Coordinates of N, CA and C in Angstrom, one line a residue:
G1497 N 54.2 20.5 71.0 CA 53.2 20.1 70.2 C 53.7 19.7 68.9
I1498 N 52.6 18.3 68.3 CA 53.1 18.1 66.8 C 51.9 18.4 66.1
N1499 N 52.4 19.7 65.5 CA 51.1 19.9 64.6 C 50.7 20.1 62.9
A1500 N 51.5 19.2 62.4 CA 51.6 18.7 60.8 C 50.9 17.1 61.1
N1501 N 50.8 16.3 59.8 CA 50.2 15.5 59.7 C 51.3 14.9 59.2
V1502 N 52.2 14.2 60.4 CA 53.9 13.5 60.4 C 53.6 12.0 60.3
S1503 N 54.6 11.3 59.9 CA 55.0 10.2 60.2 C 56.3 10.4 61.3
L1504 N 56.2 9.8 62.4 CA 58.0 9.9 63.1 C 58.4 8.1 63.2
L1505 N 59.5 8.1 62.0 CA 60.1 6.6 61.9 C 61.0 6.5 62.6
A1506 N 61.5 5.1 63.3 CA 62.8 5.2 63.6 C 63.3 3.9 63.3
D1507 N 64.5 3.1 62.8 CA 65.1 2.0 63.0 C 65.1 1.5 64.1
G1508 N 65.4 2.0 65.3 CA 65.6 1.5 66.4 C 64.0 1.9 67.1
S1509 N 64.5 1.8 68.9 CA 63.3 1.9 69.5 C 62.7 3.9 69.3
L1510 N 61.8 4.0 69.6 CA 61.7 5.8 69.3 C 60.8 6.4 71.0
T1511 N 61.1 7.2 71.7 CA 60.6 7.3 73.0 C 60.2 8.7 72.9
I1512 N 59.0 8.9 73.7 CA 58.3 9.9 73.6 C 58.2 10.4 75.6
N1513 N 59.0 11.2 75.4 CA 59.3 11.1 77.4 C 58.7 12.6 77.9
S1514 N 57.8 12.9 77.1 CA 56.9 14.7 77.6 C 56.0 14.4 77.2
N1515 N 54.9 14.9 78.1 CA 52.9 14.9 77.4 C 53.4 15.7 76.1
T1516 N 52.3 15.4 75.3 CA 52.5 15.6 74.0 C 51.2 16.0 73.1
T1517 N 50.8 17.0 72.7 CA 49.5 17.3 72.0 C 49.7 17.2 71.1
I1518 N 48.7 16.3 70.3 CA 49.2 16.6 68.5 C 47.8 17.2 67.8
G1519 N 48.6 17.9 66.9 CA 47.5 19.2 65.9 C 47.6 18.5 64.9
A1520 N 47.8 17.2 64.4 CA 47.2 16.7 63.2 C 47.3 14.9 63.5
D1521 N 46.9 14.2 62.9 CA 46.9 13.0 62.4 C 48.3 12.7 62.6
V1522 N 49.0 11.8 63.8 CA 50.0 11.1 63.6 C 50.6 9.8 63.9
T1523 N 51.6 9.6 63.3 CA 52.0 8.1 63.3 C 53.4 7.8 64.0
F1524 N 53.5 7.1 65.2 CA 54.8 7.0 65.6 C 55.4 5.5 65.3
E1525 N 56.2 5.2 64.3 CA 56.4 3.6 64.0 C 58.2 3.4 64.4
S1526 N 58.3 2.0 64.8 CA 59.7 1.8 65.1 C 59.5 0.2 64.1
R1527 N 60.5 0.5 63.1 CA 60.9 -0.7 62.1 C 61.3 -1.8 62.9
N1528 N 62.3 -1.6 63.9 CA 62.9 -2.8 64.6 C 63.1 -2.8 66.2
G1529 N 62.4 -1.5 66.8 CA 62.6 -1.5 68.0 C 61.0 -1.4 68.9
D1530 N 61.1 -0.2 70.0 CA 59.9 -0.4 70.4 C 59.5 1.1 70.3
V1531 N 57.9 1.3 70.6 CA 57.5 2.7 70.9 C 57.0 2.9 72.1
N1532 N 58.0 3.3 72.7 CA 57.5 4.1 74.0 C 57.1 5.5 74.4
L1533 N 55.8 5.4 74.8 CA 55.0 6.6 75.0 C 55.1 6.8 76.7
N1534 N 56.0 7.1 77.3 CA 56.0 7.5 78.7 C 55.7 8.5 79.5
A1535 N 54.8 9.4 78.5 CA 53.7 10.7 78.9 C 52.6 10.7 78.2
A1536 N 51.4 11.2 78.7 CA 50.5 11.4 77.9 C 50.7 12.1 76.3
V1537 N 49.5 11.2 75.6 CA 49.6 12.1 74.3 C 48.0 12.5 74.1
D1538 N 47.7 13.7 73.9 CA 46.7 13.9 73.9 C 46.0 14.9 72.4
S1539 N 45.3 14.8 71.9 CA 44.7 16.0 70.7 C 44.7 17.7 71.2
D1540 N 44.7 18.4 70.2 CA 44.1 19.6 70.5 C 43.2 19.9 70.8
A1541 N 42.4 20.9 70.2 CA 41.2 21.1 70.2 C 40.3 20.5 69.1
T1542 N 41.0 19.7 68.4 CA 40.0 18.6 67.6 C 40.8 17.6 67.2
A1543 N 39.9 16.1 67.4 CA 40.5 14.9 67.7 C 41.2 14.5 66.9
R1544 N 42.2 13.9 67.2 CA 43.2 13.9 65.9 C 43.6 12.1 66.1
A1545 N 44.0 11.2 64.9 CA 44.0 9.9 65.2 C 45.4 10.0 65.2
L1546 N 46.0 8.5 66.3 CA 47.4 8.2 66.8 C 47.4 7.2 66.0
N1547 N 48.4 6.6 65.3 CA 48.6 5.7 64.8 C 50.2 5.3 65.2
L1548 N 50.2 3.5 66.0 CA 51.3 3.3 66.6 C 51.9 2.2 66.2
T1549 N 53.0 1.6 65.5 CA 53.6 0.6 65.0 C 55.0 0.7 65.6
A1550 N 55.2 -0.9 65.7 CA 56.3 -1.7 66.4 C 56.0 -3.1 65.8
A1551 N 56.3 -3.1 64.5 CA 56.2 -4.6 63.7 C 56.4 -5.5 64.5
N1552 N 58.2 -5.4 64.8 CA 59.2 -6.3 65.5 C 59.2 -5.7 66.8
G1553 N 58.3 -5.1 67.6 CA 58.8 -4.8 68.9 C 57.4 -4.8 69.5
T1554 N 57.5 -3.5 70.9 CA 56.2 -3.6 71.9 C 56.2 -2.0 71.9
V1555 N 54.8 -1.8 71.7 CA 54.5 -0.5 71.8 C 54.2 -0.4 73.3
Y1556 N 54.4 0.7 74.1 CA 54.2 1.0 75.4 C 53.6 2.1 75.4
T1557 N 52.2 2.3 76.1 CA 51.6 3.6 76.3 C 51.7 3.8 77.8
G1558 N 51.0 5.3 77.9 CA 50.5 5.9 79.0 C 49.2 6.4 78.5
N1559 N 48.4 7.3 79.4 CA 47.2 7.6 79.0 C 47.1 8.3 77.7
L1560 N 46.3 7.9 76.9 CA 46.1 8.7 75.1 C 44.3 9.0 75.4
G1561 N 44.7 10.6 75.1 CA 43.1 11.3 74.8 C 42.7 11.7 76.3
K1562 N 43.3 11.3 77.1 CA 42.5 11.5 78.5 C 42.2 13.2 78.7
T1563 N 42.8 13.7 78.2 CA 42.7 15.3 78.6 C 42.3 16.0 77.1
A1564 N 42.3 15.9 76.2 CA 41.7 15.7 74.9 C 41.6 14.7 73.8
A1565 N 40.6 14.0 73.9 CA 40.0 12.7 73.3 C 40.7 12.7 72.0
L1566 N 41.4 11.5 71.8 CA 41.8 11.4 70.0 C 40.6 11.1 69.3
G1567 N 41.1 11.1 68.1 CA 40.0 10.8 67.2 C 40.4 9.4 66.4
G1568 N 40.8 8.6 67.0 CA 41.0 7.6 66.7 C 42.3 6.6 67.1
L1569 N 42.6 5.3 67.5 CA 43.6 4.8 67.8 C 43.8 3.0 67.3
D1570 N 45.0 3.3 66.4 CA 45.4 2.0 65.9 C 46.5 1.7 66.3
V1571 N 47.2 0.3 66.8 CA 47.8 0.0 67.0 C 48.5 -1.5 66.4
N1572 N 49.7 -1.5 66.1 CA 50.2 -2.6 65.3 C 51.5 -3.0 65.8
A1573 N 51.4 -3.8 66.3 CA 53.0 -4.4 67.6 C 52.8 -6.0 67.4
A1574 N 54.1 -6.6 67.9 CA 54.1 -8.0 68.4 C 53.5 -7.6 69.5
K1575 N 53.7 -6.5 70.8 CA 52.9 -6.5 71.9 C 52.6 -5.3 72.2
A1576 N 51.5 -5.4 72.8 CA 50.9 -3.8 73.5 C 51.2 -3.8 74.8
V1577 N 51.5 -3.3 75.5 CA 51.6 -2.9 76.9 C 50.8 -1.6 77.2
L1578 N 49.6 -1.7 78.0 CA 48.7 -0.7 78.1 C 49.0 -0.2 80.0
G1579 N 49.3 1.1 79.8 CA 50.0 1.6 80.9 C 48.9 3.0 81.5
G1580 N 47.9 3.1 80.7 CA 46.8 4.3 80.8 C 45.6 4.1 80.2
D1581 N 44.9 4.7 80.5 CA 43.7 4.7 79.9 C 43.4 5.5 78.5
I1582 N 42.5 5.1 77.7 CA 42.2 5.5 76.4 C 41.1 5.7 76.0
D1583 N 40.6 7.5 75.5 CA 39.9 8.0 75.1 C 39.8 8.8 73.8
T1584 N 38.6 8.3 73.0 CA 38.6 8.6 71.8 C 36.9 9.3 71.8
A1585 N 37.5 10.3 71.0 CA 35.7 11.3 70.3 C 35.1 10.2 69.3
N1586 N 34.0 9.1 70.1 CA 33.2 8.5 68.7 C 34.5 8.0 68.0
A1587 N 35.3 6.9 68.2 CA 36.2 6.7 67.2 C 36.7 5.5 67.6
N1588 N 37.0 4.4 66.6 CA 37.4 3.1 67.2 C 39.0 3.2 67.9
V1589 N 39.1 2.4 68.7 CA 40.5 1.8 69.3 C 40.4 0.5 68.6
D1590 N 41.9 0.7 67.7 CA 41.9 -0.9 67.1 C 43.1 -1.7 67.3
F1591 N 43.4 -2.8 68.0 CA 44.4 -3.7 68.4 C 44.3 -4.8 67.3
S1592 N 43.8 -4.6 66.3 CA 43.6 -6.0 65.3 C 45.1 -6.5 65.2
G1593 N 45.8 -5.4 64.5 CA 47.3 -6.3 64.1 C 48.2 -6.2 65.3
T1594 N 47.7 -6.3 66.5 CA 48.4 -6.4 67.6 C 48.6 -7.8 68.3
R1595 N 49.5 -8.6 68.2 CA 49.4 -10.2 68.8 C 48.9 -10.4 70.0
N1596 N 50.1 -9.7 70.9 CA 49.7 -9.8 72.6 C 49.2 -8.4 72.7
V1597 N 48.1 -7.9 73.9 CA 47.8 -6.8 74.6 C 48.0 -7.1 76.3
V1598 N 48.4 -6.4 76.5 CA 48.9 -6.3 78.2 C 48.8 -5.6 78.8
L1599 N 47.9 -5.6 79.9 CA 47.3 -4.8 80.8 C 48.5 -4.3 82.0
D1600 N 49.2 -3.5 82.1 CA 50.3 -2.8 83.2 C 49.7 -2.2 84.5
T1601 N 48.3 -2.3 84.3 CA 47.1 -1.2 85.5 C 46.0 -1.6 85.2
D1602 N 45.1 -1.0 85.8 CA 43.7 -1.3 85.7 C 43.5 0.0 84.3
I1603 N 42.7 -0.5 83.3 CA 42.2 0.4 82.4 C 41.2 0.3 81.9
K1604 N 40.9 1.7 81.5 CA 39.5 2.3 80.7 C 39.7 2.8 79.1
I1605 N 38.9 1.9 78.5 CA 39.3 2.4 77.2 C 37.6 3.0 76.8
D1606 N 37.6 4.2 76.4 CA 36.3 4.8 76.3 C 36.5 5.7 75.0
T1607 N 35.4 5.2 73.9 CA 35.1 5.5 72.7 C 34.1 6.4 72.8
T1608 N 33.1 6.8 73.6 CA 31.9 7.8 73.5 C 32.7 9.1 73.2
D1609 N 31.4 9.8 73.3 CA 31.7 11.5 73.1 C 32.5 12.2 74.5
G1610 N 32.6 11.3 75.3 CA 33.3 12.0 76.8 C 32.1 12.3 77.4
A1611 N 31.1 12.5 77.2 CA 29.9 12.8 78.4 C 29.8 11.6 79.4
P1612 N 29.6 11.7 80.5 CA 29.3 10.1 81.4 C 27.6 9.7 80.8
N1613 N 27.7 8.5 81.1 CA 26.7 7.9 80.6 C 25.7 8.3 79.4
S1614 N 26.7 8.4 78.5 CA 26.4 8.9 77.0 C 25.6 8.2 76.6
V1615 N 24.4 8.3 75.9 CA 23.6 8.0 75.1 C 24.4 8.0 73.5
H1616 N 25.1 8.8 73.5 CA 25.5 8.6 71.7 C 26.6 7.1 71.8
N1617 N 26.6 6.9 70.4 CA 27.4 6.1 69.9 C 28.7 6.3 70.0
G1618 N 29.8 5.3 70.5 CA 31.2 5.5 70.4 C 31.6 4.9 69.0
G1619 N 33.1 4.6 69.2 CA 33.6 3.9 68.4 C 33.7 2.4 68.6
N1620 N 34.1 1.7 67.9 CA 34.2 0.4 68.2 C 35.6 0.0 68.9
I1621 N 35.7 -0.8 69.6 CA 36.9 -1.6 70.4 C 37.3 -2.7 70.0
I1622 N 38.5 -3.3 69.1 CA 38.5 -4.3 68.4 C 39.9 -5.0 69.0
F1623 N 39.8 -6.0 69.4 CA 40.9 -6.8 70.0 C 41.0 -8.0 69.0
A1624 N 40.2 -8.5 67.6 CA 40.5 -9.6 67.1 C 41.2 -9.2 65.9
R1625 N 41.9 -10.2 65.7 CA 42.6 -10.1 64.6 C 42.1 -10.8 63.3
A1626 N 42.2 -10.1 62.1 CA 41.8 -10.7 61.0 C 41.7 -12.3 60.8
T1627 N 40.9 -12.9 60.2 CA 41.3 -14.2 59.9 C 41.5 -14.6 58.6
T1628 N 42.3 -15.4 58.8 CA 43.4 -16.0 57.5 C 42.7 -17.2 56.7
A1629 N 43.0 -17.4 55.7 CA 42.6 -18.8 55.1 C 43.4 -19.9 56.1
P1630 N 42.5 -21.1 56.0 CA 43.4 -22.2 57.0 C 44.7 -22.5 56.4
G1631 N 45.5 -22.6 57.6 CA 47.2 -23.1 57.2 C 47.9 -21.5 56.7
A1632 N 47.3 -20.4 56.7 CA 47.7 -19.1 55.8 C 48.9 -18.3 56.9
G1633 N 48.2 -18.9 58.4 CA 49.0 -18.2 59.1 C 48.4 -18.5 60.4
D1634 N 49.0 -17.7 61.4 CA 48.9 -17.7 62.9 C 48.2 -16.9 63.0
I1635 N 47.1 -17.0 63.6 CA 46.3 -15.6 64.4 C 45.8 -15.7 65.7
L1636 N 46.9 -16.2 66.5 CA 47.2 -16.5 67.9 C 47.0 -14.7 68.2
N1637 N 46.0 -14.9 69.5 CA 45.7 -12.9 70.1 C 45.5 -13.3 71.3
T1638 N 46.4 -12.6 72.2 CA 46.4 -12.8 74.0 C 46.1 -11.4 74.4
L1639 N 45.2 -11.3 75.3 CA 44.9 -10.1 76.0 C 44.7 -10.8 77.6
Y1640 N 45.8 -10.2 78.0 CA 46.3 -10.9 79.4 C 46.5 -9.3 80.5
G1641 N 46.5 -9.9 81.5 CA 47.0 -8.7 82.6 C 46.3 -9.1 84.1
P1642 N 46.8 -9.2 85.1 CA 46.1 -9.3 86.5 C 45.7 -8.0 86.9
H1643 N 44.3 -7.1 85.9 CA 44.0 -6.0 86.3 C 42.7 -5.4 85.6
I1644 N 41.8 -5.0 85.6 CA 40.4 -4.4 85.4 C 40.4 -4.1 84.6
L1645 N 40.0 -4.6 83.1 CA 39.9 -3.6 81.9 C 38.3 -3.1 81.6
T1646 N 38.1 -1.9 82.1 CA 37.1 -1.6 81.8 C 36.3 -0.9 80.1
L1647 N 35.5 -1.4 79.5 CA 35.0 -0.9 77.9 C 33.9 -0.2 77.9
D1648 N 33.7 1.0 77.6 CA 32.7 1.8 77.4 C 32.7 2.4 75.6
T1649 N 31.6 1.9 75.3 CA 31.6 2.2 73.8 C 30.0 3.5 73.6
G1650 N 29.7 3.5 74.9 CA 28.4 4.3 74.9 C 27.2 3.4 74.6
A1651 N 25.8 4.2 74.4 CA 24.8 3.6 74.2 C 24.2 3.9 72.9
R1652 N 23.6 2.8 72.3 CA 22.9 3.3 71.3 C 21.4 4.6 71.2
S1653 N 21.9 5.5 70.6 CA 20.7 6.3 70.4 C 19.5 5.9 69.3
S1654 N 18.2 6.5 69.9 CA 17.3 6.4 68.8 C 17.4 6.2 67.3
A1655 N 18.0 7.4 66.9 CA 19.0 7.6 65.4 C 20.4 7.0 65.5
G1656 N 20.9 6.2 66.3 CA 22.1 5.8 66.0 C 22.2 4.1 65.9
S1657 N 23.5 3.7 65.2 CA 23.7 2.6 65.2 C 24.6 2.1 66.2
E1658 N 24.8 0.6 66.6 CA 25.3 0.3 67.7 C 27.0 0.2 67.5
S1659 N 27.7 0.2 68.5 CA 29.2 0.2 68.5 C 29.4 -1.4 69.2
T1660 N 30.3 -2.1 68.8 CA 30.6 -3.3 68.9 C 32.3 -3.3 69.7
I1661 N 32.3 -4.3 70.3 CA 33.8 -4.5 71.2 C 33.5 -6.3 70.4
Y1662 N 34.9 -6.1 69.8 CA 35.5 -7.4 69.1 C 36.0 -8.0 70.0
F1663 N 36.3 -9.4 70.3 CA 37.1 -10.2 70.9 C 37.6 -11.3 69.5
D1664 N 36.9 -11.3 68.1 CA 37.1 -12.3 67.5 C 38.4 -13.0 67.0
N1665 N 38.8 -14.3 67.3 CA 39.6 -15.0 67.1 C 40.9 -14.5 68.2
V1666 N 40.3 -14.3 68.9 CA 41.2 -13.8 70.7 C 41.2 -15.6 71.2
T1667 N 42.6 -15.7 71.3 CA 42.3 -17.5 71.5 C 42.5 -17.4 73.2
E1668 N 43.3 -16.4 73.9 CA 43.2 -16.3 75.2 C 43.2 -15.1 75.8
L1669 N 42.2 -15.1 76.9 CA 42.0 -13.9 77.7 C 42.5 -14.8 79.1
T1670 N 43.5 -13.8 79.4 CA 44.4 -14.9 80.8 C 44.6 -13.5 82.2
G1671 N 44.0 -14.0 83.0 CA 44.2 -13.1 84.4 C 42.9 -11.8 84.5
L1672 N 42.0 -11.5 83.5 CA 40.7 -10.3 83.8 C 39.9 -10.9 84.3
T1673 N 40.1 -12.6 84.4 CA 38.3 -12.8 85.0 C 38.7 -13.9 86.4
D1674 N 40.3 -14.2 86.1 CA 40.2 -15.3 87.3 C 41.1 -15.0 88.3
R1675 N 41.1 -13.7 88.7 CA 42.6 -13.6 89.6 C 42.1 -12.4 90.6
K1676 N 42.2 -12.7 92.2 CA 41.6 -11.4 92.8 C 40.4 -11.3 92.5
S1677 N 40.1 -9.9 92.3 CA 38.8 -9.2 92.2 C 39.0 -8.4 90.7
T1678 N 39.7 -9.1 90.1 CA 39.5 -8.4 88.7 C 38.5 -8.8 87.8
R1679 N 38.0 -8.0 86.8 CA 36.7 -8.7 85.9 C 37.0 -8.2 84.7
L1680 N 36.2 -8.4 83.9 CA 36.1 -7.6 82.3 C 34.6 -7.1 81.9
N1681 N 34.9 -5.9 82.1 CA 33.6 -5.2 82.2 C 33.5 -4.6 81.0
S1682 N 32.1 -4.6 80.9 CA 31.7 -3.7 79.3 C 30.2 -3.0 79.8
S1683 N 30.4 -1.8 79.3 CA 29.6 -0.8 79.8 C 28.4 -0.7 78.4
H1684 N 28.6 -1.6 77.6 CA 28.2 -1.3 76.1 C 26.9 -1.7 76.2
T1685 N 25.6 -0.9 76.0 CA 24.2 -1.4 76.0 C 23.4 -1.1 75.0
D1686 N 22.6 -1.9 74.8 CA 21.5 -1.6 73.6 C 20.7 -0.9 74.1

């Protein structure tokens, strides 16, 4: 496992081939290549934040936080290919720094406390790119893949505030609603 608050930085591609437990907040970053998580990444007994950055490449994921939920996930890349489910412990999952998100299989993103049909509020799920002034840059963002995407941010409790699923400035949702039995699911309730 990785037990220090570290950033693993590579000039080329960075690859993790073994299941990994993080015991502190961790960043995996490639300056000019890809970040390949070919195995599961989980927190230890405390939810830990995971930051994945491949500004000029692709982030490939397997299951993230499935055994022990993460304390948040932030992905910044030209493209992210999701190959496994994502679970956080009432923490955000943020793809706002990623141009294209591709589903490589059916995916569930769950930001609740891990309890089935949770009445607790989970974290936000963000597919939106930050807006810029007109003419200041391209805000194109796509979410696609012929697979089922299930999003769970929990239910608002009487004392809690709402979680939100953001699709602002996503200019294309492809394959999620129009192929075979695929569909976009949101289990967020008010």
